Structure formats: C-alpha cells, structure tokens
Short mmCIF file of C-alpha atoms in Angstrom, two decimals:
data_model
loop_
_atom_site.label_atom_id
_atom_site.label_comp_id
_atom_site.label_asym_id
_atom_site.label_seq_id
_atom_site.Cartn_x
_atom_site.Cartn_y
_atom_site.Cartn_z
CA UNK A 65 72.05 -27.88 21.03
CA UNK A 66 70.92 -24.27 22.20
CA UNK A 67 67.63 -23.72 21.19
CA UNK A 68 67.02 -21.29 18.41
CA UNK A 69 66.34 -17.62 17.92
CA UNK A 70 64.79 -14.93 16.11
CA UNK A 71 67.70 -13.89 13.63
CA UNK A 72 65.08 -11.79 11.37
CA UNK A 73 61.74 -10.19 11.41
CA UNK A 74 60.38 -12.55 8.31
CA UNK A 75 61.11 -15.38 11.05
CA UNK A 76 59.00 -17.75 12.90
CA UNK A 77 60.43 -20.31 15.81
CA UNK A 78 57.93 -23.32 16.22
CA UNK A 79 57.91 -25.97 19.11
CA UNK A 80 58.11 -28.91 16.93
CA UNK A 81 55.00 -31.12 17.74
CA UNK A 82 55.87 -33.97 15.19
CA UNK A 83 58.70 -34.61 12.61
CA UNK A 84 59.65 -37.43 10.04
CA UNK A 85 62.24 -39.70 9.14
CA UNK A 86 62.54 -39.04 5.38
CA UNK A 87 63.90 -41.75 2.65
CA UNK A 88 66.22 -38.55 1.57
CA UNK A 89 67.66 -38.17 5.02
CA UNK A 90 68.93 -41.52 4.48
CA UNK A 91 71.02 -40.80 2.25
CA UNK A 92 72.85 -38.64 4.18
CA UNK A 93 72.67 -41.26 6.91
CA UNK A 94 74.48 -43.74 4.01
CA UNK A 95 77.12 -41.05 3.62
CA UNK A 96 76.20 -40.12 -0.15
CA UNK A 97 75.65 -36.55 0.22
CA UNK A 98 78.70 -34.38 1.17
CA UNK A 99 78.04 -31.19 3.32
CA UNK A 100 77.01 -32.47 6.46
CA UNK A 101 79.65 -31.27 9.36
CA UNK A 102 79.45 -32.64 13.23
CA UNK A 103 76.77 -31.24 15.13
CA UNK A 104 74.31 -30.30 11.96
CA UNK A 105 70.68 -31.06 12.96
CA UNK A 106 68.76 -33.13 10.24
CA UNK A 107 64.98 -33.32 8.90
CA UNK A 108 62.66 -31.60 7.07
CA UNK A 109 59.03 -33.17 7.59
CA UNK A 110 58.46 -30.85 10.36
CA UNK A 111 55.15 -29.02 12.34
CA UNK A 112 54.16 -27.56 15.02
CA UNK A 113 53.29 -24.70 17.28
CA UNK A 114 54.60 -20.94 16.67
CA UNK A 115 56.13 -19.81 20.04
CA UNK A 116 57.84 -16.60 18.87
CA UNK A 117 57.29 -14.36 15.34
CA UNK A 118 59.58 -11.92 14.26
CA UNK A 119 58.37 -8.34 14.05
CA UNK A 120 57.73 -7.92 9.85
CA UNK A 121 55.67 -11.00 10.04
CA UNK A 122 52.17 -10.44 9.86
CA UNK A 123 50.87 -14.05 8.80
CA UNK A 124 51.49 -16.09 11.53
CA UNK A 125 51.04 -15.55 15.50
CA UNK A 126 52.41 -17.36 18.73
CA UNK A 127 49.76 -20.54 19.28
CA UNK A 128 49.33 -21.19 15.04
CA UNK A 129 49.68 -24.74 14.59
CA UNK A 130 51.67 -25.17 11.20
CA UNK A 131 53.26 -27.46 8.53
CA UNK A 132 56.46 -26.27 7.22
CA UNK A 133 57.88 -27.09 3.41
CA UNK A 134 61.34 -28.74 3.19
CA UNK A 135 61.75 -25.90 1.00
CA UNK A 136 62.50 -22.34 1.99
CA UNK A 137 61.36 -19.82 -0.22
CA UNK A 138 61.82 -15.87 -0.14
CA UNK A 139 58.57 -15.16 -2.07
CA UNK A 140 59.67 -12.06 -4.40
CA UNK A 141 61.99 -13.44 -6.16
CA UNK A 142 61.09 -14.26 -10.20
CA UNK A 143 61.31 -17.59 -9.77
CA UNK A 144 59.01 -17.76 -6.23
CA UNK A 145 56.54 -15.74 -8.81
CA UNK A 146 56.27 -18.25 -11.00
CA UNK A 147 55.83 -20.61 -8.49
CA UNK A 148 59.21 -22.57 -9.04
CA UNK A 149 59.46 -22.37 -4.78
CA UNK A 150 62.60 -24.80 -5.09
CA UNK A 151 64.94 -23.05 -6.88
CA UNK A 152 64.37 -19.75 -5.09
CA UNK A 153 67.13 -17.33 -5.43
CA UNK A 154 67.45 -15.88 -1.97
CA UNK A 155 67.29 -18.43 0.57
CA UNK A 156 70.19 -20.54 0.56
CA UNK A 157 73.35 -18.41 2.27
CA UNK A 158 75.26 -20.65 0.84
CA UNK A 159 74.63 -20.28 -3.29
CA UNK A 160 77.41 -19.12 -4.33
CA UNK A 161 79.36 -21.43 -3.42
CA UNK A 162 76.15 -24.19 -4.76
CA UNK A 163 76.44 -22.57 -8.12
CA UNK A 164 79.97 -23.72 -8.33
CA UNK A 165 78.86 -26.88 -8.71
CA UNK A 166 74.96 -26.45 -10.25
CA UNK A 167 75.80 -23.44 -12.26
CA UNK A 168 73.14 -21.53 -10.10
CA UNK A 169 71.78 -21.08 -6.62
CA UNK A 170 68.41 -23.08 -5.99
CA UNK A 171 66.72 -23.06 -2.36
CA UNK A 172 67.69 -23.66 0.88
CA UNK A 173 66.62 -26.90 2.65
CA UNK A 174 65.86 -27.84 6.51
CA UNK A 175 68.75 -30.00 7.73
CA UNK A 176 70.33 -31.42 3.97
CA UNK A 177 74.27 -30.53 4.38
CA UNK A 178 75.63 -27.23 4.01
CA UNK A 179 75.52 -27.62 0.23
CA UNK A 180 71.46 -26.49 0.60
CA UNK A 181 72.51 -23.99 3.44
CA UNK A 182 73.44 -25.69 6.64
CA UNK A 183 70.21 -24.25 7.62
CA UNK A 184 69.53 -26.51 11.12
CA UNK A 185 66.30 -28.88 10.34
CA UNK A 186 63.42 -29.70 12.09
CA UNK A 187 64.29 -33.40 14.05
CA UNK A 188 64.53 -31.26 17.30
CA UNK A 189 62.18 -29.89 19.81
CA UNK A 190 62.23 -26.55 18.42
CA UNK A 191 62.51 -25.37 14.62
CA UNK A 192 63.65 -21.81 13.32
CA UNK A 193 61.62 -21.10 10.07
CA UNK A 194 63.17 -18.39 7.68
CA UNK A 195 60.48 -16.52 5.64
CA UNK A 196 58.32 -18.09 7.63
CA UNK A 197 55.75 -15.27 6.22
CA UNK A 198 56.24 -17.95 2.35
CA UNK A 199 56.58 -20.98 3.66
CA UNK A 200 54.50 -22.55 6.77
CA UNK A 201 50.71 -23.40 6.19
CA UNK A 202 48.36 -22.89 8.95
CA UNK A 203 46.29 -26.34 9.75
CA UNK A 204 42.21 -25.83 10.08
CA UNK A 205 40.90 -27.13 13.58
CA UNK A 206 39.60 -30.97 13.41
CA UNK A 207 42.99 -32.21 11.75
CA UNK A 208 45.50 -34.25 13.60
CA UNK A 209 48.99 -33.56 13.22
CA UNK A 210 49.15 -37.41 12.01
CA UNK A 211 46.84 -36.41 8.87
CA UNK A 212 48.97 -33.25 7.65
CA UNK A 213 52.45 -33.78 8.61
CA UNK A 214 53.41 -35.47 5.40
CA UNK A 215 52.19 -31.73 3.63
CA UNK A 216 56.01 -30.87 4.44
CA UNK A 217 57.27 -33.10 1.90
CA UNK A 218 56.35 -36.60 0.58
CA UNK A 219 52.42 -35.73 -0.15
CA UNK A 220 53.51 -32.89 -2.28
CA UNK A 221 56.50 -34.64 -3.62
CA UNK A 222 54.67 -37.71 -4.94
CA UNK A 223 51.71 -35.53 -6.42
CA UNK A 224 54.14 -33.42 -7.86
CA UNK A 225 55.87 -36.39 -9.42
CA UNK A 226 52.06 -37.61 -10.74
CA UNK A 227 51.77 -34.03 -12.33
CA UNK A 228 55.27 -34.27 -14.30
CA UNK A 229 54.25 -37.61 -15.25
CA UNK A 230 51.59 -35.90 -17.91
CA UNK A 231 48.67 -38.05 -17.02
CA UNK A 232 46.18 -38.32 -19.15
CA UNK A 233 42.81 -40.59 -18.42
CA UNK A 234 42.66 -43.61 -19.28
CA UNK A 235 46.78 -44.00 -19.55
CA UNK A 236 48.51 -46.77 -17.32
CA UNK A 237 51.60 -45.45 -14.94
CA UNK A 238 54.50 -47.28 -13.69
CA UNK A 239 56.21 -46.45 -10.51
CA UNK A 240 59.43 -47.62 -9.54
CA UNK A 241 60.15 -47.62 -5.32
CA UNK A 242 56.63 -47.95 -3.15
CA UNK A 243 58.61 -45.85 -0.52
CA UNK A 244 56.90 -43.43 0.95
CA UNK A 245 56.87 -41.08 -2.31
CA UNK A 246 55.86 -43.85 -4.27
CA UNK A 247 52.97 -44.62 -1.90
CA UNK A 248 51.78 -40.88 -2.74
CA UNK A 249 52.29 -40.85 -6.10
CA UNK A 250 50.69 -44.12 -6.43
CA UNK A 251 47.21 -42.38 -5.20
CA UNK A 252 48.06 -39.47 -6.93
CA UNK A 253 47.75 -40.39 -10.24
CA UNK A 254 45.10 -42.52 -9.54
CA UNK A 255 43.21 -39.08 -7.96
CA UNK A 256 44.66 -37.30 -11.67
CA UNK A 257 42.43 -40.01 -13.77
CA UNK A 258 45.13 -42.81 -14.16
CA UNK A 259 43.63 -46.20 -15.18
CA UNK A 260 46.22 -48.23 -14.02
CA UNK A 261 49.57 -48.08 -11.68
CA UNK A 262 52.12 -50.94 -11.96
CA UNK A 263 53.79 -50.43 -8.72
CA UNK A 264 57.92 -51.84 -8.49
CA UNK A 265 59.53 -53.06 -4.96
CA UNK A 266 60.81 -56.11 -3.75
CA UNK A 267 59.39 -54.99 -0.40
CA UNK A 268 56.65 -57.09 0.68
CA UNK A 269 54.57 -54.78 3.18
CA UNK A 270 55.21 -51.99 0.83
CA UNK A 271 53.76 -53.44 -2.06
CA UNK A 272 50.99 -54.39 -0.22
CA UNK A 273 50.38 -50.95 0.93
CA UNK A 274 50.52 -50.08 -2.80
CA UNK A 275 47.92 -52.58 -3.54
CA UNK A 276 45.82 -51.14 -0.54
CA UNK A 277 45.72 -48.50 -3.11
CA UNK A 278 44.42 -50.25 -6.29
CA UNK A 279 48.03 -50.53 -8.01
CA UNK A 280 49.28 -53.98 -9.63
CA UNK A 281 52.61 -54.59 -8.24
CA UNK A 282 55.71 -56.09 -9.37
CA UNK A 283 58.51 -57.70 -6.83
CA UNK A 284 61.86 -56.74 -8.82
CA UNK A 285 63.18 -59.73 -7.83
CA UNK A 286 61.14 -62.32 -9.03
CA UNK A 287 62.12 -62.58 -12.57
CA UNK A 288 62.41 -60.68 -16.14
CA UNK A 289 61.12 -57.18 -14.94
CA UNK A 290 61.16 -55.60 -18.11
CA UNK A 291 59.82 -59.09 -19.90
CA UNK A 292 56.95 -58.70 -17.13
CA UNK A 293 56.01 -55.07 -17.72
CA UNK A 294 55.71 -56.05 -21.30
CA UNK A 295 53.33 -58.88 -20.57
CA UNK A 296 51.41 -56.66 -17.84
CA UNK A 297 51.40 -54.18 -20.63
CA UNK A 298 50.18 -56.26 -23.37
CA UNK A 299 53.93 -55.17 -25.29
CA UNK A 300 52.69 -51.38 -25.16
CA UNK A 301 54.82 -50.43 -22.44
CA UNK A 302 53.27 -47.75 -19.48
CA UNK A 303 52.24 -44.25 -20.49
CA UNK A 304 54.57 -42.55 -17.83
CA UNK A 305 57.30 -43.80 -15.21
CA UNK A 306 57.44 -42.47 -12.04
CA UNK A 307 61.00 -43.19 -10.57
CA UNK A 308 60.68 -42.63 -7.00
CA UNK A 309 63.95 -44.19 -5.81
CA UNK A 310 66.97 -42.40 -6.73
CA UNK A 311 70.70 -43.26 -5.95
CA UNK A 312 70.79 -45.46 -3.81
CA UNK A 313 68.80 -48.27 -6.10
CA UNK A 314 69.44 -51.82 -6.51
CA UNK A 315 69.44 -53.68 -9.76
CA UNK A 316 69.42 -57.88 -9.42
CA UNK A 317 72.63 -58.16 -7.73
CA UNK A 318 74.85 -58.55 -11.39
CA UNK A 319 78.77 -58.04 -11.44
CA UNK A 320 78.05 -54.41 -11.60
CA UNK A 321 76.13 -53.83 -8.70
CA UNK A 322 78.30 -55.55 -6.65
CA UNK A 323 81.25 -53.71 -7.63
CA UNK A 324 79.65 -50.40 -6.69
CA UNK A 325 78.55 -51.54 -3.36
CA UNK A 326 81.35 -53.05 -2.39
CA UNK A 327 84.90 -52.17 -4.11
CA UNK A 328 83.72 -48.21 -5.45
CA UNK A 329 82.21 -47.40 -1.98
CA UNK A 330 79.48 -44.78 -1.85
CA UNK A 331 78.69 -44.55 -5.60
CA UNK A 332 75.18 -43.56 -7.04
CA UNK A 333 73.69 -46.21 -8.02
CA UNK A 334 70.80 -45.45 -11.05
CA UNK A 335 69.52 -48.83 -11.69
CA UNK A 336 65.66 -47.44 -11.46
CA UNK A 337 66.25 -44.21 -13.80
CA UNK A 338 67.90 -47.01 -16.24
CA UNK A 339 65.16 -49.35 -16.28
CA UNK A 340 62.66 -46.90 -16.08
CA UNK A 341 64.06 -45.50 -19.89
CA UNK A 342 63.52 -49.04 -20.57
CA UNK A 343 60.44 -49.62 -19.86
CA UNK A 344 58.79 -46.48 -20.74
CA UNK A 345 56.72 -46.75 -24.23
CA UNK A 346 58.06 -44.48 -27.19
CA UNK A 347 57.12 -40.95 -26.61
CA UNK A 348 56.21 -41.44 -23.30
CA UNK A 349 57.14 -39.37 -20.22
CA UNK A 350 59.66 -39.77 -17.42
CA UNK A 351 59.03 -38.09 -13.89
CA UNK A 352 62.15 -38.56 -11.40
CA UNK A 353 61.44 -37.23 -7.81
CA UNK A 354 64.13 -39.57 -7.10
CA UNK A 355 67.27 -37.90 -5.56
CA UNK A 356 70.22 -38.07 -7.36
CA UNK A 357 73.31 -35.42 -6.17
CA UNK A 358 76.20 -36.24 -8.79
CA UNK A 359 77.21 -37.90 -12.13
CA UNK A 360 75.43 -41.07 -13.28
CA UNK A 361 75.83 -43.11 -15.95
CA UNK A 362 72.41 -42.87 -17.61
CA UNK A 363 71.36 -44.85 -20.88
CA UNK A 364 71.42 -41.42 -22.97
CA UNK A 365 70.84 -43.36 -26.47
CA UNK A 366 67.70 -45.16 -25.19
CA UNK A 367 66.48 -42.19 -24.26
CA UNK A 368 66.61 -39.71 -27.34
CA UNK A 369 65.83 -42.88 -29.68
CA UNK A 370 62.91 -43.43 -27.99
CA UNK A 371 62.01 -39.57 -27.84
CA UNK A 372 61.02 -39.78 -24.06
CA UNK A 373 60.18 -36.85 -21.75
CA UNK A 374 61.99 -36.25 -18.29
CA UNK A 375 60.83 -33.88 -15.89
CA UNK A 376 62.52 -33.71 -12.30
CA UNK A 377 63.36 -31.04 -9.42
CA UNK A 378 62.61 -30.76 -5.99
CA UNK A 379 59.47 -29.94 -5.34
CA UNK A 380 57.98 -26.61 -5.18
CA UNK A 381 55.57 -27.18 -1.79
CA UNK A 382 54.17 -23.94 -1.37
CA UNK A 383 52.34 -24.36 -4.75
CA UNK A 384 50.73 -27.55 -3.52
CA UNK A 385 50.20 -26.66 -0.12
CA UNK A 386 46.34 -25.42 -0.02
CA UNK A 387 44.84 -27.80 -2.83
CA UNK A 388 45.76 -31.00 -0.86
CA UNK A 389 44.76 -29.58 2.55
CA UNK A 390 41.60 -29.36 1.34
CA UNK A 391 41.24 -32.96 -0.06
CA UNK A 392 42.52 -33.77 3.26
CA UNK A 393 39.95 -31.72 4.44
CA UNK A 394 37.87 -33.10 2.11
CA UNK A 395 38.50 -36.56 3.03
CA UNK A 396 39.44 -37.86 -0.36
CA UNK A 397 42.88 -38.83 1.09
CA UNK A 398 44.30 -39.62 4.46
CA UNK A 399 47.96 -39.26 5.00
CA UNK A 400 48.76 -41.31 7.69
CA UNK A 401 48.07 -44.45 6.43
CA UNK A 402 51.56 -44.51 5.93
CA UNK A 403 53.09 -44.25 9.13
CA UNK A 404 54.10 -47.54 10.53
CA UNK A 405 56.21 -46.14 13.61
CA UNK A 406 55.92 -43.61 16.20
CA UNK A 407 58.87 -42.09 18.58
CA UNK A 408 60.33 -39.96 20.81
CA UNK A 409 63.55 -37.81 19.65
CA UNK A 410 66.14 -39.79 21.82
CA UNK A 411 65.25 -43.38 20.13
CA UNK A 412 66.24 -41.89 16.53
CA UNK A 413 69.12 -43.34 16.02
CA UNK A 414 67.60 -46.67 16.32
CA UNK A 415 65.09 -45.63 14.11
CA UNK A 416 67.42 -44.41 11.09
CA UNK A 417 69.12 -47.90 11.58
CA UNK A 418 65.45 -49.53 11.16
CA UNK A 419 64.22 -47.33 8.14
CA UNK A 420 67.51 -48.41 6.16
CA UNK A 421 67.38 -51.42 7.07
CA UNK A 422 63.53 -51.87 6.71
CA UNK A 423 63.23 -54.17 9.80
CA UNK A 424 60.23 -54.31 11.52
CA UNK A 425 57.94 -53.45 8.79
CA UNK A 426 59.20 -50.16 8.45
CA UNK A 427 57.70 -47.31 6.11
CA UNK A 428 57.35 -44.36 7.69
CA UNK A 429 58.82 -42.74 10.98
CA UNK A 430 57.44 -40.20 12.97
CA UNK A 431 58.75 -38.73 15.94
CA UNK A 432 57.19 -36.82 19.00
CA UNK A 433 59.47 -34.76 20.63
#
C-alpha cells in the first residue's frame, strides 16, 4: 500500500508505533460484516508518533506520541456537543448511503468496511487521522505504549458498557464474554462500586483473568446456566447484564445452533443478548457493547414483561479519553494485563487465525510494526 497523505488541514498522519487485533475485527475476518472490498486496510486500536499535521491543526505537532479513538468525530456537530462522538454527523463519506440502511448517518470508523467509510485503519506502519484536531489524545511522558494503547477502544468500550449498566453500590453485575471488553468491564464496574461480577465464558485462561479481577465466573458449558445464576444469585437474579459478545455467540450446541453454523452460513447468532434477557432480574438493566450489524431474533416478550432496560451504541471515546488516562496515570488500573501476544505486522495473518481460534492462550494481540 502507498503510504498516506495529508488530504486536509484538520489532518494528522502518525507512524503507527503499536496496533491491536480487536474481537470486532474478527468479525469481519468471519465474513459477517459486508463492506469490506480487496485491498481495504483493517484495525482500529491504533498509536503512535505524529510525522506530518495539516495546516488548520493547532493541537497536535510532528514528535506527539498519541492514542487514536476507533471513532472519528468532527467536533461541531450537535451530536459531537453533546458528547454522542459515535454517531457524529460529518465523518463518515459514506452516510448517505449508511442511512439507507440505519435511517441516519453515525461516525466513521478506522478500517470496519465501507459501510463506516472505507476510511483505511490503523494495522499498518503509518495511519492517516481525520479531525485529528477531535480525536487523538496526547500520552504524558512515563507511560508505555503497552499501558495506553487499549484507550483506542476496549478500555473505553468496557467502561462505557459498566456506565450503561446503571450501577449502583452494593448491586451484583453479570457479564456475558470475558473477551477483552469483558475483561474491562469486569474492573469497571468493580471501580463504579459494584459488589459483585458473575463473569460468563467457557474459556479457561479468560475466566481466570476475570477472576484475577475479583469476579465469580461461570463456564457456559458446564451445566444449567440460567439454573446456576439463580443459585449464585440466591433466585434474585443480577442487577445489570453486561453482554459483551455479540453475533457471533454460541449457545450449548442445540439443533438450532447447529443449523446456523452450518446449513444458514454466516448468520448472527444472539444466544448471549437472549440469555442475558433471561437472566436479568425484573426491572433491571441491559448494557450490549456487543456488536450486532443486522436482524436478530431477540426474545421481545421477555423483555417488555419483565420491564428491562437496554442501552447500546458504539462508544463515544473522546468522552472517556482524559478520565481513564489519569487512573492510568493514577495507577488504579493497568491496561496491559491483557495482552497475551506481541508481533510484527507481517505475522498477522497467523495471528487473526490464533485470536479466532483462541489457540495458544490467546486474549489480546498487539502488533509492532
């Protein structure tokens, strides 16, 4: 690929220090996501160092060392007011032809199919940033690239998903998928005054990561899962799901399941979001940072009976982006306890074979160009 250039004075072009293989990309990797064309350059966990600047930005200058959000936001719009960064109204060229489908435009992403923009992502030696004046956060001196990298996505996304869940002290959370979201909302809601997490996988070194962090886990396999939230819950039922898994879920391998993954092809699959309405207590709330991109068959009547809450959406980083550098700062939390596998750019496609798989003890990627 031809490395990238200026194409506006709001831009920024960084030499891409460190990047991540995220659990979203896979789904594009599982063909579930339509957009992507030949030659389109994936992820969006990206940093680095600023080599050029256009000429209207004044916030960043060639040697800045900076995260960048998944998201890209224009900054003036209403919605980038309010602070509702992912569904920005400007920066996807392509939402018109989104709001065919969504009914609106929402932002444009780093590397997710042409659907969010086409906009070339950030698994690459060098990165383009539009409004790179919004988006990119500067990192303090003292931090490794290995403790902040995960501010372009997964940190935000699983605090964000802790903040939809409406946490109150004292309340027990459940969290479906000890991915790498669910490994940061895990802490998060502990950090927003959660009693307990019940943590959900089948996953062994995940779950153990998730009791690293103080949650009670729950291998989906083993048994009655909803009979065993109820005991765990003493027939109360959790507070507030988090469903951090999205379509591609598994269920326990009934007639269903197996028609979808083998006869339907590359169908959604929303076992999690299903069991999650389960499980959830009456009146309780639902947060889904889980990805889903089409039309799911969701258990509706559950759901209103039960008068739950659902909140959802990508997540606006730029509103998160300060606060949790400085508890990384701070040294309540260190991010890269995750990672579990470091690269260079040329053994990626390995990689994306390993993450899906989850060989090796995979959790998280990251890659040194």
């Amino acid at each position: 690929m031809d490395d990238p250039e200026i194409q506006d004075g709001r831009d920024a072009i960084i030499r891409v220090t460190s990047c991540a293989i995220c659990g979203s990309d896979l789904h594009l990797y599982g063909g579930f996501v339509p957009g992507m064309k030949s030659g389109d350059i994936m992820g969006h966990e990206t940093m680095g160092e600023v080599v050029a600047v256009g000429k209207d930005n004044t916030k960043l200058k060639v040697g800045d060392r900076v995260v960048v959000p998944f998201t890209i936001s224009c900054g003036e719009c209403d919605y980038c007011k309010r602070g509702l960064y992912s569904v920005c109204e400007r920066s996807n060229p392509n939402g018109a032809e989104q709001a065919k489908q969504t009914g609106y435009p929402t932002a444009g992403l780093f590397g997710y199919t042409h659907m969010y923009g086409g906009i070339p992502g950030g698994q690459a030696e060098y990165l383009r940033i539009p409004y790179a004046d919004v988006g990119p956060i500067k990192v303090p001196n003292g931090l490794t690239d290995d403790q902040v990298l995960f501010l372009s996505d997964i940190f935000p996304t699983g605090w964000m998903a802790a903040e939809n869940a409406n946490i109150e002290p004292g309340h027990t959370v459940l969290v479906f998928g000890c991915g790498p979201v669910g490994q940061f909302a895990i802490r998060s809601a502990f950090m927003m005054g959660a009693e307990r997490v019940i943590a959900i996988d089948q996953v062994p070194e995940r779950l153990q990561l998730a009791r690293d962090a103080g949650a009670e886990t729950i291998d989906f396999s083993e048994g009655d899962l909803q009979e065993r939230i109820k005991t765990m819950t003493h027939g109360v039922g959790p507070d507030s799901v988090i469903e951090a898994v999205g379509l591609e879920s598994h269920g326990s391998g009934g007639l269903m399941e197996k028609v979808q993954e083998t006869v339907a092809g590359k169908m959604e699959r929303p076992y999690a979001l299903n069991e999650a309405i389960v499980a959830c207590r009456p009146g309780g709330t639902i947060s889904l940072p889980g990805v889903f991109v089409g039309v799911i068959p969701t258990m509706m009547g559950a759901f209103v009976g039960k008068g739950l809450t659902l909140k959802t959406g990508q997540t606006h980083v730029q509103r998160y982006l300060e606060p949790l550098m400085r508890r990384i700062e701070e040294g309540e939390i260190d991010p890269s306890f995750l990672i579990t596998h470091k690269i260079k750019l040329e053994d990626g496609p390995d990689a994306y074979k390993m993450f899906q798989e989850k060989t090796d003890g995979c959790i998280k990627v990251v890659i040194n160009p």
